[in-house]
Coordinates of C-alpha atoms in Angstrom, one line a residue:
X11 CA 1.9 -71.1 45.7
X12 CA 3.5 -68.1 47.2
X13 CA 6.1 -68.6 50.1
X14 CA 4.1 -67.9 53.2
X15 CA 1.3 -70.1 51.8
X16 CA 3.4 -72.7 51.5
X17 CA 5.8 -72.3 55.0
X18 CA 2.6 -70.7 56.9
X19 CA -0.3 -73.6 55.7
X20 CA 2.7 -75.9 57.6
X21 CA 2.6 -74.7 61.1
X22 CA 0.4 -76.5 63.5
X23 CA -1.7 -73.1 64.6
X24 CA -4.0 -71.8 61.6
X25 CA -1.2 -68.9 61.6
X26 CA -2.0 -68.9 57.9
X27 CA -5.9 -67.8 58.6
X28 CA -5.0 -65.6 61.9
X29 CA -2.3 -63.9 59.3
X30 CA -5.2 -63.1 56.9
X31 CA -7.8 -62.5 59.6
X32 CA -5.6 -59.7 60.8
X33 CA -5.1 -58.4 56.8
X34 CA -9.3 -57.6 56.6
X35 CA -8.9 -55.7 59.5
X36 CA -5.9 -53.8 58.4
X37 CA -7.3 -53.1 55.5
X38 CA -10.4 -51.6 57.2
X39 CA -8.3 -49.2 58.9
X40 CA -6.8 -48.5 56.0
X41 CA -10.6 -47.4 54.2
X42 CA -11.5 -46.1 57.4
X43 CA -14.2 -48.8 57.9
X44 CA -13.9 -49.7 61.3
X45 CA -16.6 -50.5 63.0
X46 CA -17.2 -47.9 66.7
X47 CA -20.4 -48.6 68.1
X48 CA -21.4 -46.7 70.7
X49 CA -20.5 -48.2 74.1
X50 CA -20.1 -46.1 77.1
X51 CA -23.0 -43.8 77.9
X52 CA -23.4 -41.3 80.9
X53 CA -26.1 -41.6 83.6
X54 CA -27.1 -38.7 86.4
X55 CA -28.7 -40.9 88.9
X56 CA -25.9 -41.7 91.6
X57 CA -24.8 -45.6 92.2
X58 CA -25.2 -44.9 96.1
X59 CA -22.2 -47.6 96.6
X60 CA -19.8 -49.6 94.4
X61 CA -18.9 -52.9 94.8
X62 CA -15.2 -52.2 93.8
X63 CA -12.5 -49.3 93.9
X64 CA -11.0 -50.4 90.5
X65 CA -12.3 -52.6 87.4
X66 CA -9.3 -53.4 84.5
X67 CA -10.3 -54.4 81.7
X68 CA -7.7 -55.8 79.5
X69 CA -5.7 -58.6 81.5
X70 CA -2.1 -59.3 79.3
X71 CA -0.7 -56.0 80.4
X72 CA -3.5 -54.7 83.2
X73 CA -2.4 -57.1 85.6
X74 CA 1.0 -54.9 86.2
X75 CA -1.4 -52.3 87.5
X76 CA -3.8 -54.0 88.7
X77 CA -1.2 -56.4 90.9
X78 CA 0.2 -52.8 92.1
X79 CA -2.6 -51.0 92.8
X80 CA -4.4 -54.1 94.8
X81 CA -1.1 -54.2 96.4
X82 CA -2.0 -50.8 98.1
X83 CA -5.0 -51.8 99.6
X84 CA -8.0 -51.0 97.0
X85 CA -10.1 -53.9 95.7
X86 CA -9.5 -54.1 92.5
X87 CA -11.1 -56.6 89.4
X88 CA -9.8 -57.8 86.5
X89 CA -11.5 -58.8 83.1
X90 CA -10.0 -60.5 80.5
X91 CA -11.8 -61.9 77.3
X92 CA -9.7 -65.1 77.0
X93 CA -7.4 -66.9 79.7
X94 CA -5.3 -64.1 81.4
X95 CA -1.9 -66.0 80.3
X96 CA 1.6 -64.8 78.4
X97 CA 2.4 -65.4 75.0
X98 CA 5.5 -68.0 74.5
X99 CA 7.1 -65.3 72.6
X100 CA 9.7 -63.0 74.9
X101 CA 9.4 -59.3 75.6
X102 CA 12.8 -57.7 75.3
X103 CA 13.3 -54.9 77.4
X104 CA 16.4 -53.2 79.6
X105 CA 16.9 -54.9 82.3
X106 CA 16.9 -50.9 84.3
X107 CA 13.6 -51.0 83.1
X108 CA 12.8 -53.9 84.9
X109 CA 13.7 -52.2 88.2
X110 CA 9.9 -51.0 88.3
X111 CA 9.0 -54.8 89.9
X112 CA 11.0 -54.1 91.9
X113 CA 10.3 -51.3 93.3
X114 CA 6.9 -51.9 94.0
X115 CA 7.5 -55.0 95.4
X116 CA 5.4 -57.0 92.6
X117 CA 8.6 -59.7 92.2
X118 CA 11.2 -59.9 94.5
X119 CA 15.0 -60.1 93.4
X120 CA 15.2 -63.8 92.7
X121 CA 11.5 -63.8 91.0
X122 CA 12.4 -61.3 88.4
X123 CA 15.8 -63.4 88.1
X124 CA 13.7 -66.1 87.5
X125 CA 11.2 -63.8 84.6
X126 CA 14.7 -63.2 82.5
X127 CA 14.2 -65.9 79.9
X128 CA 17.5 -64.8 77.6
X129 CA 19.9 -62.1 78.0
X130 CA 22.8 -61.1 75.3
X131 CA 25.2 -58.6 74.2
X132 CA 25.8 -56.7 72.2
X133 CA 23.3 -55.2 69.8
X134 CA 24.0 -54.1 66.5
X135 CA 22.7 -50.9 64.9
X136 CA 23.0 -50.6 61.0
X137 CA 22.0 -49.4 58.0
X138 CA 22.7 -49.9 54.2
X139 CA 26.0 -48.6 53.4
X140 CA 27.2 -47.8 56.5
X141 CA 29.1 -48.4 59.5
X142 CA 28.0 -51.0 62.6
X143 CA 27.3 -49.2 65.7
X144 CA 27.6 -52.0 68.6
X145 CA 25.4 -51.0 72.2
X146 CA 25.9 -53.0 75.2
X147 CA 22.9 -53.3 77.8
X148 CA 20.0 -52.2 75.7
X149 CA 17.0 -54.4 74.9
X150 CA 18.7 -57.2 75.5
X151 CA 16.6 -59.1 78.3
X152 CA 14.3 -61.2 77.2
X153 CA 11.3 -61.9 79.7
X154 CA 9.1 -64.7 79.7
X155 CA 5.7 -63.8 80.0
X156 CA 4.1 -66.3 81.0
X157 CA 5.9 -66.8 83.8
X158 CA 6.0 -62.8 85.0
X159 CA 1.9 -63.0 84.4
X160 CA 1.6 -66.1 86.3
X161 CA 3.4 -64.8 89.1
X162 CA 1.5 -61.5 88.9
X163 CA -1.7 -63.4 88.6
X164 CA -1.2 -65.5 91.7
X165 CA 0.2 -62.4 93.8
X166 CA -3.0 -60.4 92.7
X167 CA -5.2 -63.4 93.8
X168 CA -3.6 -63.9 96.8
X169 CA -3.8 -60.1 97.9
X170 CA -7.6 -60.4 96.8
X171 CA -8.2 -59.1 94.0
X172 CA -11.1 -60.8 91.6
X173 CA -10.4 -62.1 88.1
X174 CA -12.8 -62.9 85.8
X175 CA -11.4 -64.4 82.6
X176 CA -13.2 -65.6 79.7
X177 CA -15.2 -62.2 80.1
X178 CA -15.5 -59.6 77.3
X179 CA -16.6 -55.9 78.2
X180 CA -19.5 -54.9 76.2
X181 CA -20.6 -51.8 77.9
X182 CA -20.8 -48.8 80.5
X183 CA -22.3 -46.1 81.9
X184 CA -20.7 -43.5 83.5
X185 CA -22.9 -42.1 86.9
X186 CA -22.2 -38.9 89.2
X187 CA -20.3 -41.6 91.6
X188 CA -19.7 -44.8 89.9
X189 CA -19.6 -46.5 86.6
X190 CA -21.6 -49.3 86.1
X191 CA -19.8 -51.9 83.6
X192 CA -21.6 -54.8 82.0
X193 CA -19.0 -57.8 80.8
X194 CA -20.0 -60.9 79.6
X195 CA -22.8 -61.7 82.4
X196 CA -21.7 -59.6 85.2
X197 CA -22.8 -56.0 86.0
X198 CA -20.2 -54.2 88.1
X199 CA -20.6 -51.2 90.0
X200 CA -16.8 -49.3 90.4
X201 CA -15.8 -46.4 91.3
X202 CA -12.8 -46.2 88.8
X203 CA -12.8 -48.1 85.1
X204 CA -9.5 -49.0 83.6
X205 CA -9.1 -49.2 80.2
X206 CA -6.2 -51.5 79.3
X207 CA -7.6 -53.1 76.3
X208 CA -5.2 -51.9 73.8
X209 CA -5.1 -49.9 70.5
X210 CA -8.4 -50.8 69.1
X211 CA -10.2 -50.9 72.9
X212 CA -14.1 -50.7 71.7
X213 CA -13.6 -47.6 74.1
X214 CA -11.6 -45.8 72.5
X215 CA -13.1 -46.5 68.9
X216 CA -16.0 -44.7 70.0
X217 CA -14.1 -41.7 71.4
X218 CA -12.0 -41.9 67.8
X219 CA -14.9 -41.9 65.6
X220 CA -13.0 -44.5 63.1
X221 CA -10.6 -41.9 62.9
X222 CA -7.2 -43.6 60.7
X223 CA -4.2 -43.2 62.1
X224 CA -1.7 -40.7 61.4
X225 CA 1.2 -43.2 61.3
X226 CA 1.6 -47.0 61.3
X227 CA 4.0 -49.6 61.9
X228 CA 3.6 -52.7 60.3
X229 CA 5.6 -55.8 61.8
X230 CA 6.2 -59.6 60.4
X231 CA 8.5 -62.0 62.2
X232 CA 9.2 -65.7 63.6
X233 CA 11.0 -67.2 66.0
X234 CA 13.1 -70.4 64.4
X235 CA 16.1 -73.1 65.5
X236 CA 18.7 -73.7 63.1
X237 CA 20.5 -70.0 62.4
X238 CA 24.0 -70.1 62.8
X239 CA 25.6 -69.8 66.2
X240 CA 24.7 -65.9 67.0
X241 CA 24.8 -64.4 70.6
X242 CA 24.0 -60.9 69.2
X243 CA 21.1 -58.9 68.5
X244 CA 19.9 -56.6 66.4
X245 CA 18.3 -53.4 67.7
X246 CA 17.9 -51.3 64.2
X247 CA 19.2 -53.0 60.9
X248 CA 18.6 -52.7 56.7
X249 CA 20.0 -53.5 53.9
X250 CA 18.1 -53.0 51.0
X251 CA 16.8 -49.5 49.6
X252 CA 13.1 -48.0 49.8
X253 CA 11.3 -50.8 47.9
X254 CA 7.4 -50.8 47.0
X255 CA 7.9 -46.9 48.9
X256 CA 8.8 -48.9 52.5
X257 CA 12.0 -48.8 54.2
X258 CA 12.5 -52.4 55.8
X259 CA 14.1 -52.5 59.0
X260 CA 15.2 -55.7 61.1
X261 CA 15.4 -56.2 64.5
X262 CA 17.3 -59.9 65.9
X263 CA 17.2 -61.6 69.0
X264 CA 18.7 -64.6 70.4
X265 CA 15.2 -66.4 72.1
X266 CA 15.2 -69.2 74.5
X267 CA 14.1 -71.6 71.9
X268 CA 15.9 -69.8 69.1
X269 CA 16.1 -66.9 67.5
X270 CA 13.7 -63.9 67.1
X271 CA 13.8 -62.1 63.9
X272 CA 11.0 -58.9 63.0
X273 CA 10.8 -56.7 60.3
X274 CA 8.9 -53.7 60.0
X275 CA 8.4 -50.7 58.4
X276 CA 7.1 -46.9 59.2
X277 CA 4.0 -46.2 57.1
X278 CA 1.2 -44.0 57.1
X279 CA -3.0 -45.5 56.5
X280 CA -3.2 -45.3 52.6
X281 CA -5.6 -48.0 51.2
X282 CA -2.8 -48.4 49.0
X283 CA -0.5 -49.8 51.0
X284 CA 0.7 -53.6 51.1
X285 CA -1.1 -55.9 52.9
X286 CA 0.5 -57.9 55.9
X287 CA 0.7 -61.0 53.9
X288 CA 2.9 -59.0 51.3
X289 CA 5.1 -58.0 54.2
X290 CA 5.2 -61.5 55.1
X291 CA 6.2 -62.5 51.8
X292 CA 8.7 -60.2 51.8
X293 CA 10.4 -61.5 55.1
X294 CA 10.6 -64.7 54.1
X295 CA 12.6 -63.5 50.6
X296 CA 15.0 -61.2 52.4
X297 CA 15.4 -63.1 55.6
X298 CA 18.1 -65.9 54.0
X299 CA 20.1 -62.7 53.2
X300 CA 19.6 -61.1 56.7
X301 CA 20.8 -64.4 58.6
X302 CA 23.0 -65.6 56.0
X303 CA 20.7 -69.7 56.2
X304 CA 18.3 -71.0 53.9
X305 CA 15.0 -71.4 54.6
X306 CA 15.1 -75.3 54.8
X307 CA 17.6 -75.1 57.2
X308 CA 15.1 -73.5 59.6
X309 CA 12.6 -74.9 62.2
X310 CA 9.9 -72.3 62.8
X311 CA 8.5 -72.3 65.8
X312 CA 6.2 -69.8 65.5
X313 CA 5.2 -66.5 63.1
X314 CA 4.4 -63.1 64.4
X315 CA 2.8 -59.9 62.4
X316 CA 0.9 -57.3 63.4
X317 CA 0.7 -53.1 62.9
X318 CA 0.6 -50.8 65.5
X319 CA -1.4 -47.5 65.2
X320 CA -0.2 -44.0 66.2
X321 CA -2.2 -41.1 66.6
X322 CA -1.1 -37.3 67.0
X323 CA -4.1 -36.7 69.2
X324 CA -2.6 -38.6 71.7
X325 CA -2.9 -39.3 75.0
X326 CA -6.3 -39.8 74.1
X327 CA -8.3 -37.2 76.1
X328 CA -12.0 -38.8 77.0
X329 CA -15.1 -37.0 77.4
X330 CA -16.4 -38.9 80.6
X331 CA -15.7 -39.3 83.7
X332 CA -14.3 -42.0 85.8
X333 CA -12.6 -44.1 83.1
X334 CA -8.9 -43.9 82.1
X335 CA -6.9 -45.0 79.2
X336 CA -3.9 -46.6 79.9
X337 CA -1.3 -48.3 78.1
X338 CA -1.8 -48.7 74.4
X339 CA -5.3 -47.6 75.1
X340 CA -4.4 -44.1 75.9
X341 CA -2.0 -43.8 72.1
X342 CA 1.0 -42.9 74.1
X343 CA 3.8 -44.4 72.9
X344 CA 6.0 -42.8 70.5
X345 CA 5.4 -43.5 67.0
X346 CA 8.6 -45.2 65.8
X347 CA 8.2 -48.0 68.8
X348 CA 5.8 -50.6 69.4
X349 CA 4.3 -50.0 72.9
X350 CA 2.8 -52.4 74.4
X351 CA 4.9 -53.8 77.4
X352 CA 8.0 -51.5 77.2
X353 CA 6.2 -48.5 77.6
X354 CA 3.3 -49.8 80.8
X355 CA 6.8 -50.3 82.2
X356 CA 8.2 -46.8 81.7
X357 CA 5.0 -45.8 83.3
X358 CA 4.1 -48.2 85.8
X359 CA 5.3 -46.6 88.9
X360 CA 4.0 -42.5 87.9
X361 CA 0.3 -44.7 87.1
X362 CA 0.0 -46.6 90.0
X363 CA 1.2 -43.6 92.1
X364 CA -1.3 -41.6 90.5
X365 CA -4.0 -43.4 90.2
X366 CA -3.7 -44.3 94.1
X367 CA -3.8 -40.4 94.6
X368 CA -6.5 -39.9 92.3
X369 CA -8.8 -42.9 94.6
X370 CA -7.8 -41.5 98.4
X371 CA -8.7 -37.9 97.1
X372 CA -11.6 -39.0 94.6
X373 CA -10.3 -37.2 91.7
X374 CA -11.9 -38.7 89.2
X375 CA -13.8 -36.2 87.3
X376 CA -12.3 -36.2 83.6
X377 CA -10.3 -33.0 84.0
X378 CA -8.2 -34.8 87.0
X379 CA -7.7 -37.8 85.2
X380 CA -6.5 -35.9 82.0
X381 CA -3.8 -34.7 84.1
X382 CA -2.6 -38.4 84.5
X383 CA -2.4 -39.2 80.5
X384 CA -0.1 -35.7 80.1
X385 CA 1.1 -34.3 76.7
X386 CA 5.2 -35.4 76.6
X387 CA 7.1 -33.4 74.4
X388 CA 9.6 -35.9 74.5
X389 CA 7.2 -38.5 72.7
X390 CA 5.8 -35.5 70.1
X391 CA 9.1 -34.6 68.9
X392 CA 9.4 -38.5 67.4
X393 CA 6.7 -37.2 64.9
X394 CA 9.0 -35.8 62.7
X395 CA 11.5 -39.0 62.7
X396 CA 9.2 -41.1 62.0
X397 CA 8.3 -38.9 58.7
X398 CA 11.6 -39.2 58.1
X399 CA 12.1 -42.7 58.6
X400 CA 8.5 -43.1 55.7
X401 CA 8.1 -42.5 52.2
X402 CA 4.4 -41.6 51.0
X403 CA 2.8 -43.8 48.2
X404 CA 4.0 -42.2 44.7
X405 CA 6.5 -40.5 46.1
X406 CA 9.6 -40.4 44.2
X407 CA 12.6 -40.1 46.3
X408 CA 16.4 -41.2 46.6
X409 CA 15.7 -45.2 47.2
X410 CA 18.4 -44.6 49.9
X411 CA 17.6 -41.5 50.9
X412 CA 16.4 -42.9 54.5
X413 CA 19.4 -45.2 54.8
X414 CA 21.7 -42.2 54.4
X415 CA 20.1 -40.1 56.9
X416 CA 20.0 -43.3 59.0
X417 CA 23.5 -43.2 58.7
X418 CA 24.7 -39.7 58.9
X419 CA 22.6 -39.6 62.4
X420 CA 23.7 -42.4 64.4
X421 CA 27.7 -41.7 63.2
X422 CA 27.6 -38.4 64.9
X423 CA 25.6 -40.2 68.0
X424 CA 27.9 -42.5 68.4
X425 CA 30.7 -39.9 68.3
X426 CA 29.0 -38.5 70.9
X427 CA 28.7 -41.2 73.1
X428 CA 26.4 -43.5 75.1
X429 CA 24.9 -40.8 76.9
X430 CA 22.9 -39.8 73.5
X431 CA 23.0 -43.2 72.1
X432 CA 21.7 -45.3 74.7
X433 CA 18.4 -43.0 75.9
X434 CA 17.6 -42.6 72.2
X435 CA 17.4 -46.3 71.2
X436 CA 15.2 -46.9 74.4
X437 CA 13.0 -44.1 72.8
X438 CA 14.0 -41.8 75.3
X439 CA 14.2 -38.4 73.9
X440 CA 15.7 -35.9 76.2
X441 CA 16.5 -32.3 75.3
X442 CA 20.7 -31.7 75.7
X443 CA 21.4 -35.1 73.7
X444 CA 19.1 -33.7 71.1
X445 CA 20.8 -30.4 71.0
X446 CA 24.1 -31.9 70.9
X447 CA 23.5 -33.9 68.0
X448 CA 21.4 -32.2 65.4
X449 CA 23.7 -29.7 64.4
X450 CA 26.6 -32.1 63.8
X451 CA 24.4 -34.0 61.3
X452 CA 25.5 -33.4 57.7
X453 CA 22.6 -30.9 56.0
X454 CA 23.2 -32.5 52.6
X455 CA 21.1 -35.2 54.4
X456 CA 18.2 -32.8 56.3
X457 CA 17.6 -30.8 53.3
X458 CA 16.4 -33.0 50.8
X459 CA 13.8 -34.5 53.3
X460 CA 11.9 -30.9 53.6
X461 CA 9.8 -30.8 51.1
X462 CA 8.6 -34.1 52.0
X463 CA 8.3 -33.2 56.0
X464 CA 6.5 -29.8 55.4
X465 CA 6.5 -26.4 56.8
X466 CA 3.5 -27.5 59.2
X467 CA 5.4 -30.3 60.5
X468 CA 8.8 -28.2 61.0
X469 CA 7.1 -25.8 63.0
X470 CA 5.3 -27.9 65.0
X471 CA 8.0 -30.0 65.4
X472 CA 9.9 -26.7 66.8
X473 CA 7.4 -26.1 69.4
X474 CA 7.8 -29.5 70.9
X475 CA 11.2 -29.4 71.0
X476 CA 11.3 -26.1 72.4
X477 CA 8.6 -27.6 75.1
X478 CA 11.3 -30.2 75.2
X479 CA 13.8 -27.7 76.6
X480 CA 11.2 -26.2 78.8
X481 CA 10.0 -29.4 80.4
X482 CA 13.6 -30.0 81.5
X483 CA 13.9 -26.5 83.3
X484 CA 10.4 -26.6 84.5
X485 CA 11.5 -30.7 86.2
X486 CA 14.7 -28.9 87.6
X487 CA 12.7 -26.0 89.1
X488 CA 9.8 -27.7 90.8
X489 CA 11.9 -30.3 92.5
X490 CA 13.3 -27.6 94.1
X491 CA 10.1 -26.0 96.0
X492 CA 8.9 -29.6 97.1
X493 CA 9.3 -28.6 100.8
X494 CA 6.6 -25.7 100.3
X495 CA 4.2 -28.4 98.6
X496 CA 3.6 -29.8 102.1
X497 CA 1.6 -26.3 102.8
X498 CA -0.4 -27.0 100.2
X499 CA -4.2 -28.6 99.5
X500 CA -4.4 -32.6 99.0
X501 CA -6.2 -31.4 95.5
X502 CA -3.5 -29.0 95.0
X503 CA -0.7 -31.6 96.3
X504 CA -2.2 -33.9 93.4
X505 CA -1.8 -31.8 90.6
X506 CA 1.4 -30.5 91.9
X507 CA 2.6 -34.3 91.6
X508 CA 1.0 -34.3 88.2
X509 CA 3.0 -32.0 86.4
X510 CA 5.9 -33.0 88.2
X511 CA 5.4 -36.1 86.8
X512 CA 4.6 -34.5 83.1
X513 CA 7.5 -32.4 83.4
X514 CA 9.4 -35.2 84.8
X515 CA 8.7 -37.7 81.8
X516 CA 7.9 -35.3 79.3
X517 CA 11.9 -34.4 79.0
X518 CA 12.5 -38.2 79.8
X519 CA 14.1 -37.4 83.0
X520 CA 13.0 -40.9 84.1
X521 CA 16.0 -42.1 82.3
X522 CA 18.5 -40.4 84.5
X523 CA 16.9 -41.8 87.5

């Protein structure tokens, strides 16, 4: 009996069947045998009248926009195919990220006080071989979710907006003026459908065609009592070399009911590669020597795996109208993090600013909705790191070729500062860090790696960074003519606010702000 057989076939949840219910389907993506039915379809006979403004579907993370956008007066409905309720497992996040809630008045100072399950510092960033670099303030608030969705959920309810849990989509159809939306026995008539359902949203599968993803992360982890005293974290951590062609990276947190520890790795969608019960297996080995404890010194509470898909054609543009991708739906999160709850955070505010423009004016044809998913060069550039980061299957390479180029990089960033260090480890790219620290990195360690990046790659990857620069002037500029926008045409006023917002993000000028 292997090791997660025996540890997993313990725990009081079937973690053990969900762990290898969640291995067929990763091995489907990996053949490119996912199922996409068909399930939006277009209509030209006009709706007359909608019932609602707004329909979500996809509760765990829709309710941040959905609370926001009811918030400003549209009626808005929420679908969830289970109980709309937060995982016991934290979300760690920056606690300037969490501003957002703030700001649009969805928790109030002493609520989001309240949402901040754990907080600790420092965080360690290291690699085999080399130096610790130590961070202060970065990912290291731990929100409880089901608290912050509980709040959201009453707030939304209270401000009247419908939820309808225990509801799965199955279908819509797109018409001139509305979209008609079938989920489990409702029929909805909107004027604006929300897609919030995630990576695999049956949505998007049939926009993707069962396309495989470009790049991958795979992640395994638990949360367990009985480490040794440890008030630190872990943002970026190895120790081993490229093993089974994987790098293995580690991530710690302290957790209010102990401690949180992940690893994962960067791969790309070969059939060949391990399943998520070998990664498993792995952690389990390797984690004694991570935390320096045995495994029967630890009380799991609970076990956590998953992988998370990245695409290059991403944002996702669709073909209809009236329905947008957001979140992990629309594929844009950068491909060396994990989405999901960090990144409708990042974007909460531009979205529900957007989104509320896109209603008054309606904007809502696919072309001005396109504009609200925009291409980031910030988020493009990662591309290349995270071929950096991977090793393709029969590849032979240095086994620690990644850990020295891990190494040689964040030496010169720390050198350089928290200005680089900090934006970069919240997957912020911005163009003058950038600039500053590429050419300080040792070539000894870049060289090697082209032949496995590509000439493709390195060109493309110059174009975005070069976009990268541009995106920052472009930001700089338009800010500066915002007076003479007043002159201008609500549809023109929208798009104007559109690519400031493109521009804005796109050279992760958020950050600054």
């Amino acid at each position: 009996m292997s090791l997660t057989e025996e540890i997993l076939s313990q725990q009081p949840d079937n973690v053990l069947e969900r762990l290898r219910r969640a291995d067929k389907f990763w091995s489907a993506l990996r053949s490119g045998n996912i199922d996409a039915p068909d399930v939006v379809d277009t209509s030209t006979e006009c709706l007359e009248d909608c019932e609602v403004d707004i329909v979500i579907c996809g509760g765990t993370l829709g309710i941040l926009l959905g609370a926001a956008l009811q918030k400003l007066g549209w009626q808005v409905t929420l679908i969830e195919r289970g109980i709309l309720r937060g995982r016991t497992q934290e979300w760690n996040i920056s606690r300037q990220e969490l501003a957002t809630l703030v700001e649009l008045e969805l928790l109030s100072e002493a609520e989001l006080e309240q949402a901040i399950a754990t907080e600790y510092n420092p965080a360690r960033v290291s690699f085999q071989n080399g130096q610790e670099v130590w961070v202060k303030d970065v990912l290291n608030i731990g929100v409880d979710p089901v608290y912050l969705l509980e709040t959201l959920k009453q707030k939304f309810l209270q401000a009247g907006g419908l939820l309808l849990e225990n509801t799965a989509f199955k279908s819509a159809q797109v018409h001139p003026d509305g979209v008609i939306l079938k989920a489990g026995e409702q029929a909805i008539k909107t004027r604006l459908l929300i897609d919030a359902m995630g990576h695999f949203s049956p949505i998007i599968k049939q926009v993707r065609k069962s396309a495989k993803p470009e790049a991958v992360c795979v992640v395994v982890g638990s949360c367990a009592q009985g480490f040794p005293e440890n008030n630190t974290g872990d943002l970026i951590y190895s120790f081993t070399p490229i093993i089974n062609y994987c790098q293995y990276f580690w991530e710690a947190f302290p957790a209010r009911d102990g401690r949180t520890t992940y690893m994962f790795s960067y791969l790309d969608a070969n059939p060949e590669r391990p399943s998520l019960e070998y990664f498993m297996e792995e952690y389990l080995r390797l984690l004694p020597e991570y935390q320096n404890v045995s495994l029967e010194q630890l009380e799991f509470q609970r076990f956590l795996f998953g992988f998370f898909p990245a695409y290059k054609n991403s944002p996702i543009k669709l073909p209809f109208n009236r329905i947008l991708p957001v979140g992990d739906s629309a594929g844009g999160q950068s491909p060396v993090s994990f989405g999901g709850f960090g990144a409708m955070i990042r974007h909460l505010k531009r979205l529900t600013y957007g989104i509320n423009e896109a209603l008054t004016l309606d904007s809502l044809n696919s072309k001005d909705l396109a504009i609200l998913q925009p291409y980031q060069p910030n988020i493009s550039v990662t591309w290349l790191f995270q071929q950096t980061m991977s090793v393709e299957v029969g590849k032979q390479v240095n086994p620690q070729q990644i850990n020295n180029l891990m190494n040689g990089v964040f030496a010169v960033m720390e050198r350089l500062g928290d200005s680089v260090l900090k934006p970069f480890l919240q997957d912020v790219i911005q163009f003058i860090p950038l600039a500053k620290t590429l050419p300080l990195v040792n070539p000894k360690l870049v060289v090697p790696l082209i032949p496995q990046i590509g000439i493709k790659s390195l060109v493309n990857w110059t174009a975005h960074y070069l976009n990268l620069a541009m995106y920052g002037s472009f930001y700089s500029a338009a800010k500066l003519v915002q007076p003479v926008v007043k002159n201008l045409s609500p549809t023109q006023q929208y798009y104007y606010h559109r690519w400031l917002d493109a521009w804005k993000y796109g050279s992760g000028g958020d950050y600054d702000e």
